[in-house]
Every structure is written in structure tokens, then in C-alpha cells.
Coordinates of C-alpha atoms in Angstrom, one line a residue:
M285 CA -149.7 -40.0 -3.2
L286 CA -146.2 -41.6 -4.3
L287 CA -144.8 -38.2 -4.5
R288 CA -145.0 -37.4 -0.4
V289 CA -143.4 -41.1 0.4
V290 CA -140.8 -41.6 -2.1
L291 CA -139.4 -37.5 -1.3
A292 CA -139.4 -38.9 2.4
A293 CA -138.2 -42.2 2.0
A294 CA -134.5 -39.1 0.3
V295 CA -135.4 -37.0 3.2
A296 CA -134.6 -40.8 5.4
A297 CA -132.0 -41.4 3.6
A298 CA -129.9 -38.4 3.2
F299 CA -130.6 -37.8 6.4
V300 CA -129.3 -41.6 7.5
A301 CA -125.9 -41.1 5.5
S302 CA -125.1 -37.3 6.7
A303 CA -125.0 -39.1 10.0
S304 CA -122.4 -41.6 8.7
A305 CA -120.0 -38.9 7.8
A306 CA -120.2 -37.2 11.9
T307 CA -117.8 -33.7 12.3
M308 CA -115.3 -34.7 16.1
S309 CA -115.3 -32.1 18.1
Y310 CA -111.8 -32.4 20.0
T311 CA -109.8 -30.2 22.8
A312 CA -106.2 -30.2 24.0
T313 CA -105.1 -28.3 27.5
L314 CA -101.2 -27.5 27.1
S315 CA -98.7 -27.1 30.5
G316 CA -95.8 -27.8 31.4
R317 CA -96.7 -30.9 34.3
N318 CA -98.7 -32.6 31.2
E319 CA -94.8 -32.8 30.0
V320 CA -92.2 -36.5 29.7
P321 CA -91.7 -35.8 31.7
K322 CA -92.8 -31.8 33.8
V323 CA -91.6 -29.0 33.7
Q324 CA -91.6 -26.3 34.9
T325 CA -92.8 -23.1 33.6
K326 CA -95.7 -20.6 33.3
G327 CA -97.3 -21.4 29.5
S328 CA -100.3 -22.3 29.1
G329 CA -102.1 -23.3 26.4
K330 CA -105.3 -24.8 24.6
L331 CA -105.8 -26.5 21.2
E332 CA -109.7 -26.9 19.4
A333 CA -110.2 -29.0 16.8
T334 CA -112.8 -30.4 14.2
V335 CA -112.1 -33.7 12.7
D336 CA -113.8 -34.7 9.9
S337 CA -114.7 -38.1 10.2
A338 CA -115.1 -38.5 5.8
T339 CA -112.6 -36.6 4.2
K340 CA -110.2 -37.1 8.3
E341 CA -108.9 -32.9 8.2
L342 CA -108.5 -32.1 11.3
K343 CA -109.2 -28.0 11.3
Y344 CA -107.7 -26.0 14.9
T345 CA -106.8 -23.2 16.1
L346 CA -104.1 -23.6 19.2
T347 CA -103.8 -20.6 21.9
F348 CA -100.9 -20.6 24.0
E349 CA -99.3 -17.4 26.5
G350 CA -96.5 -17.0 28.9
L351 CA -93.8 -19.1 27.6
S352 CA -90.1 -18.6 28.3
G353 CA -89.1 -18.1 25.0
P354 CA -90.5 -17.2 21.8
V355 CA -92.3 -20.6 20.2
T356 CA -89.5 -22.8 18.6
G357 CA -91.5 -26.0 16.9
A358 CA -95.5 -26.7 17.8
H359 CA -96.9 -30.5 16.5
F360 CA -99.6 -32.8 16.7
H361 CA -97.2 -36.0 18.3
G362 CA -98.8 -40.2 18.5
P363 CA -99.5 -42.2 18.8
A364 CA -98.8 -42.1 22.5
T365 CA -100.6 -42.8 26.0
R366 CA -99.9 -39.2 28.9
R367 CA -96.6 -41.2 30.9
Q368 CA -95.3 -41.6 27.2
T369 CA -93.6 -39.4 24.4
A370 CA -93.5 -40.0 20.4
G371 CA -92.8 -38.8 16.8
V372 CA -94.0 -35.8 15.0
I373 CA -97.3 -36.7 13.0
A374 CA -97.4 -33.1 11.5
P375 CA -96.0 -29.5 12.2
I376 CA -98.6 -27.4 13.1
D377 CA -98.0 -23.7 10.8
G378 CA -95.7 -22.0 11.0
S379 CA -92.0 -22.9 11.5
N380 CA -92.5 -20.2 14.8
P381 CA -96.3 -20.0 15.3
A382 CA -97.4 -17.2 17.5
S383 CA -100.8 -17.5 19.5
P384 CA -103.1 -17.8 18.0
V385 CA -102.9 -20.1 15.3
S386 CA -105.2 -22.7 13.3
G387 CA -105.0 -24.4 10.4
S388 CA -105.6 -28.2 8.6
I389 CA -104.0 -31.6 8.5
T390 CA -105.0 -34.9 6.6
L391 CA -104.9 -37.5 9.1
T392 CA -103.8 -41.6 7.7
E393 CA -107.3 -44.0 8.8
Q394 CA -104.5 -46.0 11.1
Q395 CA -104.2 -41.6 12.6
L396 CA -107.4 -41.2 13.0
K397 CA -108.3 -44.3 15.3
E398 CA -105.4 -42.6 17.5
L399 CA -106.8 -39.3 18.2
R400 CA -109.9 -41.8 19.0
S401 CA -109.2 -43.1 21.5
G402 CA -106.5 -39.8 22.9
R403 CA -103.1 -41.6 22.2
I404 CA -102.7 -38.2 20.3
Y405 CA -100.5 -34.9 21.5
V406 CA -100.1 -32.0 21.3
N407 CA -96.7 -30.2 21.7
I408 CA -94.9 -26.3 21.5
H409 CA -91.2 -26.7 22.3
T410 CA -89.0 -23.2 22.7
A411 CA -85.2 -22.5 23.4
A412 CA -85.6 -22.9 26.8
H413 CA -87.3 -26.4 26.2
P414 CA -86.3 -28.3 23.2
G415 CA -88.4 -31.1 24.2
G416 CA -91.4 -29.4 24.8
E417 CA -93.0 -26.4 27.3
I418 CA -96.0 -27.9 27.1
R419 CA -97.9 -31.3 26.2
G420 CA -101.9 -31.7 26.5
Q421 CA -103.3 -34.5 25.7
V422 CA -105.8 -34.4 21.9
V423 CA -109.4 -35.6 24.1
H424 CA -112.7 -36.0 22.4
V425 CA -115.3 -33.4 23.4
R426 CA -118.2 -35.0 24.6
T427 CA -121.1 -33.2 23.8
R428 CA -125.2 -33.7 24.3
K429 CA -125.7 -34.4 20.7
S430 CA -122.4 -37.2 20.9
R431 CA -124.3 -38.8 23.5
A432 CA -126.9 -39.7 22.4
A433 CA -127.2 -42.7 20.4
A434 CA -126.8 -43.0 16.0
P435 CA -130.4 -42.6 14.6
A436 CA -132.6 -45.4 14.3
P437 CA -133.2 -46.5 10.3
A438 CA -136.1 -44.7 8.9
A439 CA -139.3 -46.8 9.2
A440 CA -140.9 -47.9 6.3
A441 CA -143.8 -45.2 4.5
P442 CA -146.7 -46.1 3.9
T443 CA -147.1 -46.8 0.7
E444 CA -151.5 -44.8 -0.1
M445 CA -153.3 -42.9 3.0
A446 CA -156.5 -45.0 4.4
P447 CA -158.0 -45.0 7.5
A448 CA -156.3 -47.6 9.3
T449 CA -153.0 -45.8 8.5
E450 CA -154.0 -42.3 9.8
A451 CA -153.0 -41.1 13.4
P452 CA -155.0 -41.5 15.3
A453 CA -157.4 -44.4 13.0
A454 CA -159.4 -41.8 10.9
T455 CA -162.6 -44.4 12.6
A456 CA -161.8 -42.9 16.4
P457 CA -164.7 -41.5 18.1
A458 CA -163.7 -37.3 18.0
R459 CA -163.1 -35.6 22.0

């Protein structure tokens, strides 16, 4: 019986520990109207990303189409609001990436905070638009799971089985 209690406590502790190192999902919709200043283009794109809060690793896939020409650069920028520009945090893999492009970067603690507050953006540059042809602010993807409250701490398990600790109590009349 004691083994069951110890095992249940170990499982609960592992669950609570894994909940504290969450993987969060992020996305960005890239367009010329998101550039600062706005750009007239038929180009569009999408970033899908996940971040492991324990390792601070951001894994991403970036897709794009309809640009005015070949990509001359693609970067994560920040910190900045939607109406601001900012310096490069990290390049997107490849000097002239073709769609789709996937990769990963490791964020600093400060960059992770900026990401969580929506102050990181993705920018794709072309020769016609060296300051950026399409841009998208990276935002947290709200899912049913991410909106749920954090799990409550595990309740203390009874140390031995007795009629009073059973549910329903063993003394309850049969139905």
C-alpha cells in the first residue's frame, strides 16, 4: 500500500515539474501593410513557432509567396510594437532562404520576455524593399489548453486505506 502512495506522489511531482517547463506556440502573419512604413506588395507569409520555456529554444517554420523578387534577408527583430522598428535579434536560417524555411534560435531571458509581450517581429527583405517587404508581429497562439489554469498542487494522498478514506465511504449503504 505504501508503494502505491509513494508512486502516486512521484507521478504528481513529475506532472507539476513538467507543467512548469511549458512549450508555447506562436504565430505571425506577414504582409506589406504590417511594414513600417507600409509597403505595396502582393507578398504574404506565415510563421509558426514553438518555444520551450526551459531551454528558451524557439523552433520555427516560415512560409512566404508573391514577393517582388528573391529574398535578400529574413530576420527576427525586436523589441518593438507593431508601429515601431527595431534591430535584428537573429537571422532566419540561410542567406537567401526559399519557402518554406525551418530552423531554431536560442533566446536570451530578455528576448523571451519580449516575445511573451508581443514585441518581436519577423521581417523578409527583397532588393525592391531593402527595409522589408513583408512583416508580421509574433504573437502567442491562444489554445484551450493555454487558457486553462495551471494544475493545482497534488493533494496529500492518504497513507493507508481505511473505510473513512474510501470514496464513497465503505460504511455508506449500498444503492
